[in-house]
Amino acid sequence: MKVRIKDIADRAGVSAGTVDRVIHNRGEVSEKTRKRVIGILKEQHYEPDILARTLASRHPLKVAVLIPFHTPENWFWKKPLSGIYDACSELNHFKIEVREFLYDQFAKGDFIEKADEGLNYLPDAVIAAPVYFQETTEFFSRCSESGIHFISVNSNIDHPGQLTYVGQDSRSSGRVAAQLIDFGVLKDSRILVVSIAMDKDNYSHILRREEGFREFWGRNNKASGMEIINLSIAKDSYPYIRRALTETFHKYDSIAGIFVTNSRVYQVAKYLQNTSREDICLVGYDLINPNIKYLNSGTIDFLISQKPHEQGYKALVTVFNKLKMNKQPSPEQLIPIDIICKENLCCYQV
Amino acid sequence: MKVRIKDIADRAGVSAGTVDRVIHNRGEVSEKTRKRVIGILKEQHYEPDILARTLASRHPLKVAVLIPFHTPENWFWKKPLSGIYDACSELNHFKIEVREFLYDQFAKGDFIEKADEGLNYLPDAVIAAPVYFQETTEFFSRCSESGIHFISVNSNIDHPGQLTYVGQDSRSSGRVAAQLIDFGVLKDSRILVVSIAMDKDNYSHILRREEGFREFWGRNNKASGMEIINLSIAKDSYPYIRRALTETFHKYDSIAGIFVTNSRVYQVAKYLQNTSREDICLVGYDLINPNIKYLNSGTIDFLISQKPHEQGYKALVTVFNKLKMNKQPSPEQLIPIDIICKENLCCYQV
DNA sequence: TGTAATTTCGTGTGCGCACACGGCAAAAAT
DNA sequence: ATTTTTGCCGTGTGCGCACACGAAATTACA
């Protein structure tokens, strides 16, 4: 049934050690027998036994994690990390070693420094969040040269040789938001798109969310008559936001729906609650506590989750599958766009 | 770092064989040394190495699957099965043996017969879908006596000693449907709840979905003024359904939303399309092809997925975690209630 | 032709565990 | 007092693989 190294060796008329050397490209095998062994390996569909392999192997699988660190103010990158660790403890038995190289997402120099440290660690694979496009590209190139596998999470750089990308299709998520609002408002309504203090690591996401949001009516319903108004708010402080919203409501009456392109939707919810405008459809991103509060109170109608935890989890599992199981992942692993409302919230809270 | 049997043996002043006998309750150990070894095992937090264990063990982990078989007309039970096999091939290396015992969900006698066969197989664990309450209860009791672990999927019997239940919270899913329709219609609207040809294995689900649906307004919004009308259609044939719907629309004008409590929502969609009533909010269950068609055409607004594939998948993973990894699962594993619309459909299709 | 250097290969050990077998004592039977 | 039984325990082997070591075969060189 199962083909072992010994079986291959017998058929090739050599010893197990020779087959082993062929499998690991460790040299010290004549070209002639190498060809022969390789032929038999393929012919017999040899698959190494992972259990025996990791049991016998002394070296762990080293994975470097190169993402921004999180702070009390910027919680975002906490979840991918815990997702990685959760996956790690599930795969614990397989000798996986995770090492963090967390950088300041607002300091390019720090990224470069931490990237260097990551390479010096001599990992087998790198999980990286590409905040700095140019620098990450260079970093991935260096990985490629050193034979280090690399995968990008959250936003895609699509470097050649990249193992996979794990993240959300932001454009689709924008379309989902549009469909939700379209469903909730009457025809010929005014809809507001609010972008608040776009943070560095989500900048391209936000643009694509907006694109998707517009695309929904552009494609499906040119004559829908929806009027879409843009509002960009530079600072994430409530007084600032309140002023901007007040101005906008003054300028445009009868706004029926609001789409907030990032997690700051709770600020808008606060404003709507304070001004008794809870009937306005409100859709935004991310299951963070202030958002959940307004989801439960009914001010926020829907939240779209980026599932950061799952992103980290899937990233590590992918590394494991590739390097231990020799399973090639699909080039893109798009996280499902979950629609969260008050009534299904409970099943998504971990 | 890692504690091995040998380490325990050294500390206890015995040989590895003795420790092994203690671990596996294989007897032939004096009570005195048994106590001592057990003490050291706990003190040192001994955790067996799964890799070495399965490598050395000759016996596979035997899992019996006792669910209804699927037919071209009744596709439902196909997906849990493939979910189980997907999990199995992922855990392939750990010597897991899955054996199907598929019964006719409309023949109680067949269930009893297949249940017997399942027990004769002498499995380590059973994954069962409890269609017949009384008979499944007896079956689970027999499992309990024989030391066979058992878990129920899709609908919960909550037998004492049950490893876990994997399935959806039907009541919550009804509330989700209610919230969606509430979001899409105006205040003081008429809403129709349609139940079509309730099949045996989903009967209790359907009742609880209805309960949840009503509960939404009962709790949140007593003065909402929504009028909810019930329509039960006994036969799943389009002419029959058409007649019933025509009568209802004749009796009640201005119906704004329809909730179909099972996967037959496509039949209602067909009717709405034929009678140019696509503007009515339509929500139903399950990602089957006819439903997907109407979701894409816009007649169905939302589908709620039972995620049958994931149910099977999780069930087998749970068995594995318990029996191989010795990890106790939570007593209930509720599948998230995913809201599927046209724009996020693609990420959920596997 | 003989010796050294190099290539090529086989053997052995260990990873941590399961399990069979056999040994050695004390207890029981004769 | 001797066999026989029984309880209790240690040892050894194998699971499939990685890797070190050393042996044999080949080549290079004097």
PDB file of C-alpha atoms in Angstrom, chain A residues 302 341-347, chain B residues 169-183 207-220 259 283 285 304 334 337 339:
ATOM      1  CA  PHE A 302     -24.280  45.918   9.264  1.00  0.00           C
ATOM      2  CA  CYS A 341     -25.777  42.117  11.965  1.00  0.00           C
ATOM      3  CA  LYS A 342     -27.123  42.211  15.474  1.00  0.00           C
ATOM      4  CA  GLU A 343     -28.754  38.828  15.221  1.00  0.00           C
ATOM      5  CA  ASN A 344     -25.834  36.800  13.946  1.00  0.00           C
ATOM      6  CA  LEU A 345     -23.160  38.646  15.832  1.00  0.00           C
ATOM      7  CA  CYS A 346     -22.876  36.061  18.564  1.00  0.00           C
ATOM      8  CA  CYS A 347     -21.595  33.295  16.296  1.00  0.00           C
TER       9      CYS A 347
ATOM     10  CA  ASP B 169     -28.733  27.543  15.928  1.00  0.00           C
ATOM     11  CA  SER B 170     -31.956  27.485  13.953  1.00  0.00           C
ATOM     12  CA  ARG B 171     -33.734  29.957  16.145  1.00  0.00           C
ATOM     13  CA  SER B 172     -30.998  32.526  15.650  1.00  0.00           C
ATOM     14  CA  SER B 173     -31.041  31.964  11.921  1.00  0.00           C
ATOM     15  CA  GLY B 174     -34.754  32.759  11.952  1.00  0.00           C
ATOM     16  CA  ARG B 175     -34.035  35.979  13.780  1.00  0.00           C
ATOM     17  CA  VAL B 176     -31.373  36.851  11.220  1.00  0.00           C
ATOM     18  CA  ALA B 177     -33.877  36.344   8.426  1.00  0.00           C
ATOM     19  CA  ALA B 178     -36.290  38.566  10.283  1.00  0.00           C
ATOM     20  CA  GLN B 179     -33.746  41.316  10.694  1.00  0.00           C
ATOM     21  CA  LEU B 180     -32.916  41.208   7.008  1.00  0.00           C
ATOM     22  CA  ILE B 181     -36.536  41.488   5.976  1.00  0.00           C
ATOM     23  CA  ASP B 182     -37.156  44.143   8.582  1.00  0.00           C
ATOM     24  CA  PHE B 183     -34.293  46.100   7.092  1.00  0.00           C
ATOM     25  CA  LEU B 207     -40.199  25.074  13.603  1.00  0.00           C
ATOM     26  CA  ARG B 208     -37.381  26.785  15.418  1.00  0.00           C
ATOM     27  CA  ARG B 209     -36.623  29.015  12.451  1.00  0.00           C
ATOM     28  CA  GLU B 210     -40.207  30.181  12.531  1.00  0.00           C
ATOM     29  CA  GLU B 211     -40.002  30.775  16.248  1.00  0.00           C
ATOM     30  CA  GLY B 212     -36.872  32.848  15.851  1.00  0.00           C
ATOM     31  CA  PHE B 213     -38.424  34.782  13.017  1.00  0.00           C
ATOM     32  CA  ARG B 214     -41.380  35.798  15.154  1.00  0.00           C
ATOM     33  CA  GLU B 215     -39.231  36.356  18.195  1.00  0.00           C
ATOM     34  CA  PHE B 216     -37.379  39.150  16.456  1.00  0.00           C
ATOM     35  CA  TRP B 217     -40.305  41.505  16.470  1.00  0.00           C
ATOM     36  CA  GLY B 218     -41.681  40.185  19.698  1.00  0.00           C
ATOM     37  CA  ARG B 219     -38.549  41.185  21.530  1.00  0.00           C
ATOM     38  CA  ASN B 220     -37.199  44.163  19.697  1.00  0.00           C
ATOM     39  CA  PHE B 259     -39.482  34.258   4.379  1.00  0.00           C
ATOM     40  CA  VAL B 283     -35.149  35.393   2.073  1.00  0.00           C
ATOM     41  CA  TYR B 285     -32.152  28.894   3.043  1.00  0.00           C
ATOM     42  CA  ILE B 304     -28.801  31.725   4.804  1.00  0.00           C
ATOM     43  CA  LEU B 334     -22.572  26.289  16.459  1.00  0.00           C
ATOM     44  CA  ILE B 337     -25.020  31.975  10.319  1.00  0.00           C
ATOM     45  CA  ILE B 339     -25.681  35.841   5.150  1.00  0.00           C
TER      46      ILE B 339
END
